[in-house]
PDB file of C-alpha atoms in Angstrom:
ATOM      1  CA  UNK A   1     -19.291   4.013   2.058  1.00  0.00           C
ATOM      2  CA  UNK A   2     -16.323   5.652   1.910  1.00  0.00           C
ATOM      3  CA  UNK A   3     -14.256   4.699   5.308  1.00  0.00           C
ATOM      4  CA  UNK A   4     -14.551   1.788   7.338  1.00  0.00           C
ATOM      5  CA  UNK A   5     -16.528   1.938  10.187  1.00  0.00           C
ATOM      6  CA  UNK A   6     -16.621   1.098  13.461  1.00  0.00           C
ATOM      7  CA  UNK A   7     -19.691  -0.476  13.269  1.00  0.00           C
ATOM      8  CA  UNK A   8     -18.946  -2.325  10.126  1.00  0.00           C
ATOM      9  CA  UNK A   9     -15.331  -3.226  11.806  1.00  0.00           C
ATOM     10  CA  UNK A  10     -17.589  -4.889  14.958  1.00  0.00           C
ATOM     11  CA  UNK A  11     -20.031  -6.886  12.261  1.00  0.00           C
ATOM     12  CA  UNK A  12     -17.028  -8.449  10.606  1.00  0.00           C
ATOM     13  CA  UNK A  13     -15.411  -9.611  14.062  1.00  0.00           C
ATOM     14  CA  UNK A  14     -18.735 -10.957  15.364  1.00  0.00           C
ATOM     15  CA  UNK A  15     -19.512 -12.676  11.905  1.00  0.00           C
ATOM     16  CA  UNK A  16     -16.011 -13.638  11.748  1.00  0.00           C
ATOM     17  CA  UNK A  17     -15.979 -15.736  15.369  1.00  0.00           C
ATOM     18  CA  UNK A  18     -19.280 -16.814  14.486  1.00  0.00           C
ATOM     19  CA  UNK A  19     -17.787 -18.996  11.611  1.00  0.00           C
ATOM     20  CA  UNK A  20     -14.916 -19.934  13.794  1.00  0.00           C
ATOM     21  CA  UNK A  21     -17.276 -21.053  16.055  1.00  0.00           C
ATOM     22  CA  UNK A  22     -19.872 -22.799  12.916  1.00  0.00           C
ATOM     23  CA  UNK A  23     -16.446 -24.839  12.315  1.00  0.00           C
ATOM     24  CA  UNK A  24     -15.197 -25.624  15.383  1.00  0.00           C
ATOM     25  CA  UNK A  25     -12.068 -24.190  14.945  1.00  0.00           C
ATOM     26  CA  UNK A  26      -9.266 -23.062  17.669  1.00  0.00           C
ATOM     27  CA  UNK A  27      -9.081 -20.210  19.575  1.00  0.00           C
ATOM     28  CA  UNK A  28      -8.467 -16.993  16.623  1.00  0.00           C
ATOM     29  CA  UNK A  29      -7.671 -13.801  16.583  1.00  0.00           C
ATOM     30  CA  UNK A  30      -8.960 -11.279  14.407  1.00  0.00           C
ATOM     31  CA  UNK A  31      -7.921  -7.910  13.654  1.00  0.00           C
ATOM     32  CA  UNK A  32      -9.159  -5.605  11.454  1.00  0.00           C
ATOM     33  CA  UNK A  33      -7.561  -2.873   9.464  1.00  0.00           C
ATOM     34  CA  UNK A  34      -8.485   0.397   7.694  1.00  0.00           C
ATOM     35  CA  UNK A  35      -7.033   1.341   4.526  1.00  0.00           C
ATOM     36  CA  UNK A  36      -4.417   3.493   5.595  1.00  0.00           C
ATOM     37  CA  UNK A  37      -3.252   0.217   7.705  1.00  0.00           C
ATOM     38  CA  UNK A  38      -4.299   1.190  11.080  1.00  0.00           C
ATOM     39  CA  UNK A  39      -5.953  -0.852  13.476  1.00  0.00           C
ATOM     40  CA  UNK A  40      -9.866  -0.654  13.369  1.00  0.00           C
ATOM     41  CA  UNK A  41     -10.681  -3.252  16.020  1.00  0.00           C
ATOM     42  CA  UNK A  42      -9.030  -6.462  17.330  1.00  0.00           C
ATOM     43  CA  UNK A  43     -10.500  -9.119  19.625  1.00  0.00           C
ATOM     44  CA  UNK A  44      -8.707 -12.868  21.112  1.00  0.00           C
ATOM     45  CA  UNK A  45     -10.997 -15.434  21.925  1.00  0.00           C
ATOM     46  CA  UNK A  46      -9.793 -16.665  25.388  1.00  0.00           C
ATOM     47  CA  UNK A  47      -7.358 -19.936  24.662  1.00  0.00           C
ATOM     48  CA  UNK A  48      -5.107 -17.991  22.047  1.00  0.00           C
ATOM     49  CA  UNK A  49      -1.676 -19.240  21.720  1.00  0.00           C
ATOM     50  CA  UNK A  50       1.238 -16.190  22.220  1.00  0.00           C
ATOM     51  CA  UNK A  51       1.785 -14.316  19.038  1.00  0.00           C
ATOM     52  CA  UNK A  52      -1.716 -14.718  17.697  1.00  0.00           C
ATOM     53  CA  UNK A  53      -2.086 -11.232  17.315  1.00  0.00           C
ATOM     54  CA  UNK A  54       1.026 -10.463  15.551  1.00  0.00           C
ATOM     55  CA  UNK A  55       0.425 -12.754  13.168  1.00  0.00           C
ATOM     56  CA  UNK A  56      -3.340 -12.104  12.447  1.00  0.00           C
ATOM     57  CA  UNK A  57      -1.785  -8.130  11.977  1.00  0.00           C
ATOM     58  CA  UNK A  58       0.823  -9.334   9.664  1.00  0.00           C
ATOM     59  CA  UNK A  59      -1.795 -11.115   7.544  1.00  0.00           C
ATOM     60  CA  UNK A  60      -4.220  -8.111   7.059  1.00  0.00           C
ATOM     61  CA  UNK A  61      -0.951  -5.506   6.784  1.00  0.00           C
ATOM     62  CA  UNK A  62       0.622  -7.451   4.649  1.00  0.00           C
ATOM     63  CA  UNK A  63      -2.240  -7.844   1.992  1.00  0.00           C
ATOM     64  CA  UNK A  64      -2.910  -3.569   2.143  1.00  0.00           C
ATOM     65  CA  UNK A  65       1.254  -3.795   2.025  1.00  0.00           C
ATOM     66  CA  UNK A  66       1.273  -5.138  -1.447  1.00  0.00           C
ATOM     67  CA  UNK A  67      -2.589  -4.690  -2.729  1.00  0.00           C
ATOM     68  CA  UNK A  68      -3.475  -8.683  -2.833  1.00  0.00           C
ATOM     69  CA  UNK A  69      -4.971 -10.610  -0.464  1.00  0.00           C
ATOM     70  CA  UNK A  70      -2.729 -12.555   1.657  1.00  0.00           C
ATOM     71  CA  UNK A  71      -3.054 -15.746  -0.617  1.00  0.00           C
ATOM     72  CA  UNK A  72      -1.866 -13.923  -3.223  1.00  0.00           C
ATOM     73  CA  UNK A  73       1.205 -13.134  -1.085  1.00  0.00           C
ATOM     74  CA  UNK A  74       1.562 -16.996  -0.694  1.00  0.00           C
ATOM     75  CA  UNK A  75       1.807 -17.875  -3.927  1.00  0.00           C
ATOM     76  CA  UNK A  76       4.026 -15.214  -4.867  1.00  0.00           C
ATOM     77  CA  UNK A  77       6.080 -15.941  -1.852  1.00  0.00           C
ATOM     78  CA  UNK A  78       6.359 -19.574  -3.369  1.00  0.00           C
ATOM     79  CA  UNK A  79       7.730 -18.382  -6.822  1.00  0.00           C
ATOM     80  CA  UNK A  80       9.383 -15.361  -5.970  1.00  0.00           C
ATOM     81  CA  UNK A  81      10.954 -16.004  -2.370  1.00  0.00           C
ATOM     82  CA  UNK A  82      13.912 -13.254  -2.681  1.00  0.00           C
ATOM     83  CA  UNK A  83      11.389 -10.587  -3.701  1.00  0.00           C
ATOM     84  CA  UNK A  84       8.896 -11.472  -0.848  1.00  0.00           C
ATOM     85  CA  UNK A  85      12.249 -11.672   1.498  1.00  0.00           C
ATOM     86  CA  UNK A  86      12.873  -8.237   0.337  1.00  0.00           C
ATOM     87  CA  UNK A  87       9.678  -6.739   0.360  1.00  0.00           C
ATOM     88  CA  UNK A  88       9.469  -8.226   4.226  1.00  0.00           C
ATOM     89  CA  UNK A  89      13.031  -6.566   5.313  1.00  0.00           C
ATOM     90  CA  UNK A  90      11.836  -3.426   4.009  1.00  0.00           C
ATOM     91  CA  UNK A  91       8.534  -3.493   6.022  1.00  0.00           C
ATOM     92  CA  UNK A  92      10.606  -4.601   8.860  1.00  0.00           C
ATOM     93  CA  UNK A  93       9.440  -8.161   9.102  1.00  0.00           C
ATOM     94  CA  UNK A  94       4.996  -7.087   9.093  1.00  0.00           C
ATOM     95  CA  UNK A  95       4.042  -9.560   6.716  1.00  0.00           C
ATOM     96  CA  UNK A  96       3.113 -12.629   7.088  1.00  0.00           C
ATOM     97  CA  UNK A  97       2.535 -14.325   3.723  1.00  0.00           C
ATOM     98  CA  UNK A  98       0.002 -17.262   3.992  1.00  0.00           C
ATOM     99  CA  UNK A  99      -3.433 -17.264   3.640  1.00  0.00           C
ATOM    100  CA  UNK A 100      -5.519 -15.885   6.364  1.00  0.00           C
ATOM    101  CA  UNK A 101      -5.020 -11.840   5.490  1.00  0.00           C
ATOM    102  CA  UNK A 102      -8.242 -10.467   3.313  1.00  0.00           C
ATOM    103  CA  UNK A 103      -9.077  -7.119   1.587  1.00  0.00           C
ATOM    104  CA  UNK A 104     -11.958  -5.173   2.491  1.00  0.00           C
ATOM    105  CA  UNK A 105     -13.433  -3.670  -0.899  1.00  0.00           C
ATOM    106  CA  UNK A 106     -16.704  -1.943  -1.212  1.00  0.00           C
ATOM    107  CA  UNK A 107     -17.283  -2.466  -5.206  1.00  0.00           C
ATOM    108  CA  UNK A 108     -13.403  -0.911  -6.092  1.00  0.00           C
ATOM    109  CA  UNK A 109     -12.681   0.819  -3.411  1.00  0.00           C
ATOM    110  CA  UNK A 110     -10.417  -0.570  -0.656  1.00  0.00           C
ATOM    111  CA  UNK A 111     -11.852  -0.321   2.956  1.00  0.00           C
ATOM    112  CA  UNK A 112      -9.284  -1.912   4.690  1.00  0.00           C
ATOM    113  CA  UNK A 113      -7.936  -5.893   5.656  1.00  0.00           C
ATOM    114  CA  UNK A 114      -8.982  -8.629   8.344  1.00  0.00           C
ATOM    115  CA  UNK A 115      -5.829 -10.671   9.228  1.00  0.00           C
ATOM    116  CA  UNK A 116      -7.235 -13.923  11.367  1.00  0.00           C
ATOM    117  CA  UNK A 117      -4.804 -16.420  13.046  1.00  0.00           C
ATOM    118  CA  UNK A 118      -5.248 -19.493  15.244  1.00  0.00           C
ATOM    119  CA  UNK A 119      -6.401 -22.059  13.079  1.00  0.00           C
ATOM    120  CA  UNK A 120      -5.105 -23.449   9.784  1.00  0.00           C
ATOM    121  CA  UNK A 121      -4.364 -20.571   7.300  1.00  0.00           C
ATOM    122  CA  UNK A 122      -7.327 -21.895   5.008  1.00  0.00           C
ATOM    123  CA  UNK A 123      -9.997 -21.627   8.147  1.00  0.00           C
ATOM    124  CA  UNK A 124      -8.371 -18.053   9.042  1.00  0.00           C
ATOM    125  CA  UNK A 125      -9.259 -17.379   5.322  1.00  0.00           C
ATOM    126  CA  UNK A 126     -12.479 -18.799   5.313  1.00  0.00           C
ATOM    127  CA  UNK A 127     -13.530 -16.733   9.141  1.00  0.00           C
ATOM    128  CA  UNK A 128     -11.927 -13.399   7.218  1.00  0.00           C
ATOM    129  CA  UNK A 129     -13.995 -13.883   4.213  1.00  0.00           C
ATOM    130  CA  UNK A 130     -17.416 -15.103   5.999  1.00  0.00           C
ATOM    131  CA  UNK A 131     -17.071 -12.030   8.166  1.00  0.00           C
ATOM    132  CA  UNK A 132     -16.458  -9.594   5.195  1.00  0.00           C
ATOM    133  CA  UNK A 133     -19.550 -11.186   3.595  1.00  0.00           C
ATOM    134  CA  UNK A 134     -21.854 -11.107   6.295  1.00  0.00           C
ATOM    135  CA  UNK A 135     -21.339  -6.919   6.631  1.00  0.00           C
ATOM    136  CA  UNK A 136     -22.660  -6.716   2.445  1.00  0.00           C
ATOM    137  CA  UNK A 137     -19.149  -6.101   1.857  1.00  0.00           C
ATOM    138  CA  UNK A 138     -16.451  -7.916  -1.440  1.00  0.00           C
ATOM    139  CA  UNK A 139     -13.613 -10.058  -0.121  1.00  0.00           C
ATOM    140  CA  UNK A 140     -10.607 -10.075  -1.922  1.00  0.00           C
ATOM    141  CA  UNK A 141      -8.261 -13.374  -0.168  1.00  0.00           C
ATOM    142  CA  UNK A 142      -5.908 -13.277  -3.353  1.00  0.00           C
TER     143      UNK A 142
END
């Protein structure tokens, strides 16, 4: 596999919600990008809070942005603020740096990124990451 799919895009959103809904969680969003950091597929379940969607984006583009899962991001963000500040003012304010923003790989090659917001950044994570799983695919969350 070579691309990401459209298929495989839909079984990561379905297995995605389905952990959401496993956990109990809030209202999410997930959206799903391909490698070159275009939208795949994106879906709200209905009691989102405004900006959901930006933020689940920000969390997958940010992670293809810089190559790490959005963890990653955190942690860097953490010990090197004025580089993650600068990195964000050049990508005009896309990335959001907490958990919740997952790599796609298929063995070493990079499919794409699932950015999930609406609960706690670790249960975004853990949705991204069960839904990457459930399509036979690697998640890297950083």
């Amino acid at each position: 596999m070579a691309d990401l799919t459209l298929d495989t895009a839909r079984k990561i959103l379905d297995a995605a919600f389905a952990k959401a809904g496993e956990l109990k969680l809030k209202p999410l969003v997930v959206n799903i990008l391909d490698a070159r950091g275009v939208l795949k597929i994106a879906a709200a379940q209905d009691g989102t809070s405004l900006m959901r969607a930006e933020i689940a984006h920000g969390k997958a583009y940010g992670a293809l942005a810089m190559g790490l899962g959005s963890r990653a991001l955190f942690q860097r963000a953490q010990e090197q603020p004025y580089f993650i500040d600068a990195v964000n003012t050049i990508a005009r304010g896309a990335l959001v740096p907490v958990p919740g923003g997952v790599l796609i790989m298929d063995g070493t090659t990079l499919l794409g990124a699932v950015g999930v917001s609406g609960d706690t950044s670790d249960n975004d994570e853990a949705c991204a990451v069960a839904g990457i799983q459930a399509a036979g695919l690697k998640a890297n969350a950083g």
